[in-house]
Amino acid sequence: MTISGEDDLQRLRDIGRIVAMVLRRMAEAMEPGMTTAELDAIGRALLEREGARSAPEACYNFPGATCISINPEVAHGIPGDRVIAAGDLVNIDVSAEKDGLFADNGGSFVVPPSTARLDSLCGDGRKALAQALLAVRAGRPLDDIAMRVGRFARRRGYSQIHNLLSHGVGRTLHDEPREIATSHGLPDRGPDQRLMADGMVMAIEPFLSTGAEWAEQGADGWTLLADDPASFTVQYEHTVVVTRRGPIILTLEA
């Protein structure tokens, strides 16, 4: 999507604020002994209170309001009867629609007590997203995002999940521009020389891992699993609008 005026921007800011609030509240509510279905119910109630609807449900008939993935589950985990335990690494992905526009937001969190290794991974995951956002500027190639994140990951000794991509968002959950890489690990794919345009709306979500490089389809048809089950993977995501001065981050609470 490319915004067409101030009305688009304000509606995107509204849904961006909502998904950011829901993500924060779900992370704060998470505790050992809670099931992922109970955590998802909190997210659903908050979305409904704000007049928003779950994007995975609306667009893909996903069996949950949010995606909740634990440990070797990299993404798209289905909420259910799984019990969250102390020390789990949990990824929460909240995407929703209101007034015809969509925003997408995600983050990874450790259920206390954590470890120094997981704390470092989460901190570096946030820094990887910050590096990606530094590359977002109208007139620059999309490949700048992959270059920045890739350099950061290599310098810190992490692998990347090559087949999980960022994407356009706005009028639907996965909008143009489609398939924005944050690494150079996909076969038969060269540098992405498409240019970022003023007003383009994107969901930027790099994945950092302690060993995995690929996400494999699980038996439930939704959950994506790390190809290295002993590894840990984090994802942090913002929805942004591209401008000539850099990104406008939409998924922030006022």
mmCIF file of C-alpha atoms in Angstrom:
data_model
loop_
_atom_site.group_PDB
_atom_site.id
_atom_site.type_symbol
_atom_site.label_atom_id
_atom_site.label_comp_id
_atom_site.label_asym_id
_atom_site.label_seq_id
_atom_site.Cartn_x
_atom_site.Cartn_y
_atom_site.Cartn_z
ATOM 1 C CA MET A 1 0.000 0.000 0.000
ATOM 2 C CA THR A 2 1.019 3.597 -0.588
ATOM 3 C CA ILE A 3 -0.842 6.167 1.474
ATOM 4 C CA SER A 4 -2.859 8.726 -0.463
ATOM 5 C CA GLY A 5 -3.293 11.409 2.166
ATOM 6 C CA GLU A 6 -3.604 12.417 5.800
ATOM 7 C CA ASP A 7 -6.753 10.343 6.318
ATOM 8 C CA ASP A 8 -4.874 7.151 5.430
ATOM 9 C CA LEU A 9 -2.057 8.099 7.792
ATOM 10 C CA GLN A 10 -4.378 8.808 10.705
ATOM 11 C CA ARG A 11 -6.283 5.543 10.261
ATOM 12 C CA LEU A 12 -2.986 3.643 10.085
ATOM 13 C CA ARG A 13 -1.776 5.390 13.234
ATOM 14 C CA ASP A 14 -4.993 4.317 14.969
ATOM 15 C CA ILE A 15 -4.737 0.627 14.109
ATOM 16 C CA GLY A 16 -0.980 0.754 14.742
ATOM 17 C CA ARG A 17 -1.590 2.110 18.240
ATOM 18 C CA ILE A 18 -4.147 -0.619 18.879
ATOM 19 C CA VAL A 19 -1.924 -3.550 17.927
ATOM 20 C CA ALA A 20 0.989 -2.057 19.891
ATOM 21 C CA MET A 21 -1.221 -1.757 22.975
ATOM 22 C CA VAL A 22 -2.512 -5.316 22.595
ATOM 23 C CA LEU A 23 1.019 -6.703 22.196
ATOM 24 C CA ARG A 24 2.193 -4.895 25.343
ATOM 25 C CA ARG A 25 -0.812 -5.973 27.411
ATOM 26 C CA MET A 26 -0.472 -9.600 26.321
ATOM 27 C CA ALA A 27 3.236 -9.600 27.193
ATOM 28 C CA GLU A 28 2.473 -8.109 30.614
ATOM 29 C CA ALA A 29 -0.260 -10.694 31.285
ATOM 30 C CA MET A 30 1.841 -13.721 30.334
ATOM 31 C CA GLU A 31 2.780 -15.963 33.271
ATOM 32 C CA PRO A 32 3.664 -19.596 34.005
ATOM 33 C CA GLY A 33 0.647 -21.909 34.116
ATOM 34 C CA MET A 34 -1.375 -19.885 31.607
ATOM 35 C CA THR A 35 -2.342 -21.582 28.343
ATOM 36 C CA THR A 36 -1.719 -19.922 25.008
ATOM 37 C CA ALA A 37 -5.499 -19.955 24.445
ATOM 38 C CA GLU A 38 -5.973 -17.916 27.639
ATOM 39 C CA LEU A 39 -3.337 -15.442 26.504
ATOM 40 C CA ASP A 40 -4.955 -15.195 23.068
ATOM 41 C CA ALA A 41 -8.341 -14.520 24.693
ATOM 42 C CA ILE A 42 -6.846 -11.437 26.350
ATOM 43 C CA GLY A 43 -5.696 -10.183 22.957
ATOM 44 C CA ARG A 44 -9.069 -10.884 21.363
ATOM 45 C CA ALA A 45 -10.963 -9.003 24.069
ATOM 46 C CA LEU A 46 -8.698 -5.973 23.714
ATOM 47 C CA LEU A 47 -9.055 -5.901 19.928
ATOM 48 C CA GLU A 48 -12.833 -6.143 20.190
ATOM 49 C CA ARG A 49 -12.914 -3.380 22.809
ATOM 50 C CA GLU A 50 -11.096 -1.100 20.335
ATOM 51 C CA GLY A 51 -13.395 -1.971 17.435
ATOM 52 C CA ALA A 52 -10.648 -3.905 15.594
ATOM 53 C CA ARG A 53 -10.666 -7.425 14.211
ATOM 54 C CA SER A 54 -7.926 -10.024 14.005
ATOM 55 C CA ALA A 55 -6.115 -9.905 10.665
ATOM 56 C CA PRO A 56 -5.064 -13.596 10.575
ATOM 57 C CA GLU A 57 -8.670 -14.624 11.132
ATOM 58 C CA ALA A 58 -10.088 -12.117 8.659
ATOM 59 C CA CYS A 59 -7.567 -12.769 5.884
ATOM 60 C CA TYR A 60 -6.647 -16.446 6.291
ATOM 61 C CA ASN A 61 -9.182 -18.030 8.657
ATOM 62 C CA PHE A 62 -6.392 -18.595 11.195
ATOM 63 C CA PRO A 63 -7.638 -20.480 14.294
ATOM 64 C CA GLY A 64 -6.866 -17.721 16.779
ATOM 65 C CA ALA A 65 -6.909 -13.962 17.187
ATOM 66 C CA THR A 66 -3.119 -13.748 17.526
ATOM 67 C CA CYS A 67 -0.115 -15.953 16.754
ATOM 68 C CA ILE A 68 1.706 -17.291 19.828
ATOM 69 C CA SER A 69 4.886 -19.311 19.241
ATOM 70 C CA ILE A 70 7.046 -20.940 21.920
ATOM 71 C CA ASN A 71 10.733 -21.994 21.809
ATOM 72 C CA PRO A 72 11.398 -23.946 18.526
ATOM 73 C CA GLU A 73 8.143 -22.569 17.084
ATOM 74 C CA VAL A 74 9.398 -19.661 15.009
ATOM 75 C CA ALA A 75 6.071 -18.154 13.897
ATOM 76 C CA HIS A 76 2.326 -18.671 13.371
ATOM 77 C CA GLY A 77 1.793 -20.774 16.505
ATOM 78 C CA ILE A 78 -1.879 -21.638 17.090
ATOM 79 C CA PRO A 79 -3.282 -20.665 20.510
ATOM 80 C CA GLY A 80 -4.486 -23.737 22.364
ATOM 81 C CA ASP A 81 -4.041 -25.819 25.488
ATOM 82 C CA ARG A 82 -0.250 -25.559 25.611
ATOM 83 C CA VAL A 83 0.822 -24.326 29.038
ATOM 84 C CA ILE A 84 3.347 -21.511 29.189
ATOM 85 C CA ALA A 85 6.253 -22.377 31.490
ATOM 86 C CA ALA A 86 8.888 -20.376 33.335
ATOM 87 C CA GLY A 87 11.901 -19.791 31.104
ATOM 88 C CA ASP A 88 9.951 -20.134 27.822
ATOM 89 C CA LEU A 89 10.793 -17.865 24.907
ATOM 90 C CA VAL A 90 7.423 -16.713 23.579
ATOM 91 C CA ASN A 91 6.769 -14.795 20.374
ATOM 92 C CA ILE A 92 3.507 -12.864 20.126
ATOM 93 C CA ASP A 93 2.394 -11.522 16.741
ATOM 94 C CA VAL A 94 -0.579 -9.155 16.738
ATOM 95 C CA SER A 95 -2.047 -7.923 13.459
ATOM 96 C CA ALA A 96 -5.459 -6.364 13.041
ATOM 97 C CA GLU A 97 -7.780 -4.265 10.899
ATOM 98 C CA LYS A 98 -9.907 -1.247 11.685
ATOM 99 C CA ASP A 99 -11.730 1.089 9.301
ATOM 100 C CA GLY A 100 -10.382 -0.821 6.307
ATOM 101 C CA LEU A 101 -6.652 -0.598 7.147
ATOM 102 C CA PHE A 102 -4.250 -3.122 8.686
ATOM 103 C CA ALA A 103 -1.163 -2.975 10.919
ATOM 104 C CA ASP A 104 1.204 -5.729 12.063
ATOM 105 C CA ASN A 105 3.313 -5.838 15.233
ATOM 106 C CA GLY A 106 5.293 -8.551 16.997
ATOM 107 C CA GLY A 107 7.824 -9.240 19.693
ATOM 108 C CA SER A 108 9.603 -11.998 21.609
ATOM 109 C CA PHE A 109 9.571 -12.250 25.402
ATOM 110 C CA VAL A 110 11.108 -14.550 28.010
ATOM 111 C CA VAL A 111 8.868 -15.782 30.825
ATOM 112 C CA PRO A 112 10.967 -15.184 33.984
ATOM 113 C CA PRO A 113 13.423 -16.371 35.048
ATOM 114 C CA SER A 114 15.482 -15.622 31.965
ATOM 115 C CA THR A 115 19.108 -16.384 31.152
ATOM 116 C CA ALA A 116 21.946 -14.149 30.022
ATOM 117 C CA ARG A 117 21.888 -15.905 26.643
ATOM 118 C CA LEU A 118 18.192 -15.237 26.053
ATOM 119 C CA ASP A 119 18.444 -11.675 27.355
ATOM 120 C CA SER A 120 21.251 -11.009 24.877
ATOM 121 C CA LEU A 121 19.298 -12.599 22.026
ATOM 122 C CA CYS A 122 16.214 -10.497 22.753
ATOM 123 C CA GLY A 123 18.261 -7.327 23.055
ATOM 124 C CA ASP A 124 20.028 -8.029 19.782
ATOM 125 C CA GLY A 125 16.707 -8.847 18.109
ATOM 126 C CA ARG A 126 15.481 -5.361 18.969
ATOM 127 C CA LYS A 127 18.740 -3.911 17.657
ATOM 128 C CA ALA A 128 18.351 -5.875 14.413
ATOM 129 C CA LEU A 129 14.952 -4.252 13.901
ATOM 130 C CA ALA A 130 16.495 -0.847 14.631
ATOM 131 C CA GLN A 131 19.144 -1.542 11.976
ATOM 132 C CA ALA A 132 16.434 -2.467 9.486
ATOM 133 C CA LEU A 133 14.566 0.756 10.186
ATOM 134 C CA LEU A 134 17.716 2.798 9.558
ATOM 135 C CA ALA A 135 17.631 1.508 5.974
ATOM 136 C CA VAL A 136 14.034 2.630 5.382
ATOM 137 C CA ARG A 137 14.063 5.767 3.265
ATOM 138 C CA ALA A 138 12.312 6.769 0.041
ATOM 139 C CA GLY A 139 14.493 6.293 -3.035
ATOM 140 C CA ARG A 140 16.684 3.560 -1.542
ATOM 141 C CA PRO A 141 16.576 -0.096 -2.661
ATOM 142 C CA LEU A 142 14.763 -2.614 -0.501
ATOM 143 C CA ASP A 143 17.986 -4.622 -0.445
ATOM 144 C CA ASP A 144 19.461 -2.050 1.946
ATOM 145 C CA ILE A 145 17.293 -3.621 4.670
ATOM 146 C CA ALA A 146 18.755 -7.094 4.117
ATOM 147 C CA MET A 147 22.286 -5.691 3.953
ATOM 148 C CA ARG A 148 22.026 -3.856 7.265
ATOM 149 C CA VAL A 149 20.372 -6.705 9.164
ATOM 150 C CA GLY A 150 22.703 -9.291 7.651
ATOM 151 C CA ARG A 151 25.816 -7.355 8.650
ATOM 152 C CA PHE A 152 24.499 -6.951 12.179
ATOM 153 C CA ALA A 153 23.620 -10.647 12.494
ATOM 154 C CA ARG A 154 27.026 -11.807 11.246
ATOM 155 C CA ARG A 155 28.860 -9.392 13.518
ATOM 156 C CA ARG A 156 26.973 -10.697 16.557
ATOM 157 C CA GLY A 157 27.317 -14.357 15.547
ATOM 158 C CA TYR A 158 23.656 -15.089 14.773
ATOM 159 C CA SER A 159 21.974 -16.944 11.939
ATOM 160 C CA GLN A 160 18.825 -15.663 10.205
ATOM 161 C CA ILE A 161 15.594 -17.352 9.156
ATOM 162 C CA HIS A 162 15.905 -16.835 5.423
ATOM 163 C CA ASN A 163 12.417 -17.858 4.282
ATOM 164 C CA LEU A 164 10.458 -15.601 6.644
ATOM 165 C CA LEU A 165 10.083 -12.243 4.953
ATOM 166 C CA SER A 166 8.882 -8.747 5.684
ATOM 167 C CA HIS A 167 6.030 -7.422 3.538
ATOM 168 C CA GLY A 168 3.832 -4.554 2.527
ATOM 169 C CA VAL A 169 0.741 -3.981 4.630
ATOM 170 C CA GLY A 170 -2.188 -1.582 4.681
ATOM 171 C CA ARG A 171 -5.254 -2.474 2.659
ATOM 172 C CA THR A 172 -4.739 -6.115 3.559
ATOM 173 C CA LEU A 173 -2.344 -7.974 5.853
ATOM 174 C CA HIS A 174 0.092 -8.894 3.071
ATOM 175 C CA ASP A 175 0.065 -6.024 0.597
ATOM 176 C CA GLU A 176 2.518 -4.603 -1.936
ATOM 177 C CA PRO A 177 5.496 -4.632 -1.895
ATOM 178 C CA ARG A 178 5.497 -8.376 -1.249
ATOM 179 C CA GLU A 179 8.375 -10.534 0.020
ATOM 180 C CA ILE A 180 10.875 -8.060 1.448
ATOM 181 C CA ALA A 181 13.955 -10.005 2.505
ATOM 182 C CA THR A 182 15.914 -9.215 5.660
ATOM 183 C CA SER A 183 18.727 -11.613 4.681
ATOM 184 C CA HIS A 184 20.480 -12.856 1.536
ATOM 185 C CA GLY A 185 19.947 -16.559 2.223
ATOM 186 C CA LEU A 186 17.150 -17.458 -0.209
ATOM 187 C CA PRO A 187 18.297 -19.546 -3.200
ATOM 188 C CA ASP A 188 17.963 -18.026 -6.682
ATOM 189 C CA ARG A 189 17.254 -14.581 -5.266
ATOM 190 C CA GLY A 190 19.639 -11.737 -5.969
ATOM 191 C CA PRO A 191 19.720 -8.279 -4.382
ATOM 192 C CA ASP A 192 16.281 -6.641 -4.309
ATOM 193 C CA GLN A 193 16.709 -3.467 -6.340
ATOM 194 C CA ARG A 194 13.084 -2.323 -6.035
ATOM 195 C CA LEU A 195 13.060 1.201 -4.653
ATOM 196 C CA MET A 196 11.196 2.289 -1.564
ATOM 197 C CA ALA A 197 8.651 4.950 -2.470
ATOM 198 C CA ASP A 198 7.418 7.902 -0.451
ATOM 199 C CA GLY A 199 4.262 6.816 1.409
ATOM 200 C CA MET A 200 4.856 3.067 1.052
ATOM 201 C CA VAL A 201 3.606 1.059 4.053
ATOM 202 C CA MET A 202 5.636 -1.957 5.195
ATOM 203 C CA ALA A 203 5.808 -4.424 8.074
ATOM 204 C CA ILE A 204 9.506 -4.940 8.848
ATOM 205 C CA GLU A 205 10.263 -8.121 10.849
ATOM 206 C CA PRO A 206 13.807 -9.539 10.928
ATOM 207 C CA PHE A 207 14.356 -12.907 12.633
ATOM 208 C CA LEU A 208 17.575 -13.632 14.544
ATOM 209 C CA SER A 209 18.484 -17.153 15.673
ATOM 210 C CA THR A 210 21.169 -18.970 17.611
ATOM 211 C CA GLY A 211 21.455 -21.584 14.857
ATOM 212 C CA ALA A 212 18.336 -21.988 12.714
ATOM 213 C CA GLU A 213 18.249 -20.826 9.092
ATOM 214 C CA TRP A 214 14.907 -22.112 7.831
ATOM 215 C CA ALA A 215 11.312 -22.310 9.070
ATOM 216 C CA GLU A 216 9.576 -25.613 8.318
ATOM 217 C CA GLN A 217 5.836 -26.273 8.211
ATOM 218 C CA GLY A 218 4.521 -28.081 11.284
ATOM 219 C CA ALA A 219 1.971 -30.891 11.339
ATOM 220 C CA ASP A 220 -0.907 -28.536 12.188
ATOM 221 C CA GLY A 221 -0.558 -26.744 8.853
ATOM 222 C CA TRP A 222 0.144 -23.346 10.470
ATOM 223 C CA THR A 223 3.008 -23.417 12.965
ATOM 224 C CA LEU A 224 6.479 -22.811 11.532
ATOM 225 C CA LEU A 225 9.310 -24.683 13.273
ATOM 226 C CA ALA A 226 13.036 -23.964 13.347
ATOM 227 C CA ASP A 227 15.137 -26.387 11.297
ATOM 228 C CA ASP A 228 17.453 -26.548 14.331
ATOM 229 C CA PRO A 229 15.142 -27.497 17.237
ATOM 230 C CA ALA A 230 17.855 -26.742 19.807
ATOM 231 C CA SER A 231 18.097 -23.136 18.675
ATOM 232 C CA PHE A 232 16.272 -20.045 19.902
ATOM 233 C CA THR A 233 14.799 -17.476 17.521
ATOM 234 C CA VAL A 234 13.389 -13.989 18.093
ATOM 235 C CA GLN A 235 11.338 -11.663 15.934
ATOM 236 C CA TYR A 236 10.532 -7.981 16.457
ATOM 237 C CA GLU A 237 8.245 -6.127 14.072
ATOM 238 C CA HIS A 238 6.985 -2.631 13.344
ATOM 239 C CA THR A 239 4.631 -1.285 10.703
ATOM 240 C CA VAL A 240 6.095 1.840 9.106
ATOM 241 C CA VAL A 241 5.424 4.444 6.439
ATOM 242 C CA VAL A 242 8.379 5.249 4.177
ATOM 243 C CA THR A 243 9.311 8.935 3.812
ATOM 244 C CA ARG A 244 12.270 10.821 2.384
ATOM 245 C CA ARG A 245 13.462 11.442 5.946
ATOM 246 C CA GLY A 246 13.109 7.848 7.127
ATOM 247 C CA PRO A 247 10.303 5.740 8.552
ATOM 248 C CA ILE A 248 7.207 6.850 10.417
ATOM 249 C CA ILE A 249 6.709 4.049 12.963
ATOM 250 C CA LEU A 250 2.988 3.364 13.282
ATOM 251 C CA THR A 251 3.001 0.561 15.858
ATOM 252 C CA LEU A 252 3.623 2.759 18.875
ATOM 253 C CA GLU A 253 1.307 3.667 21.722
ATOM 254 C CA ALA A 254 0.488 7.338 22.046
#
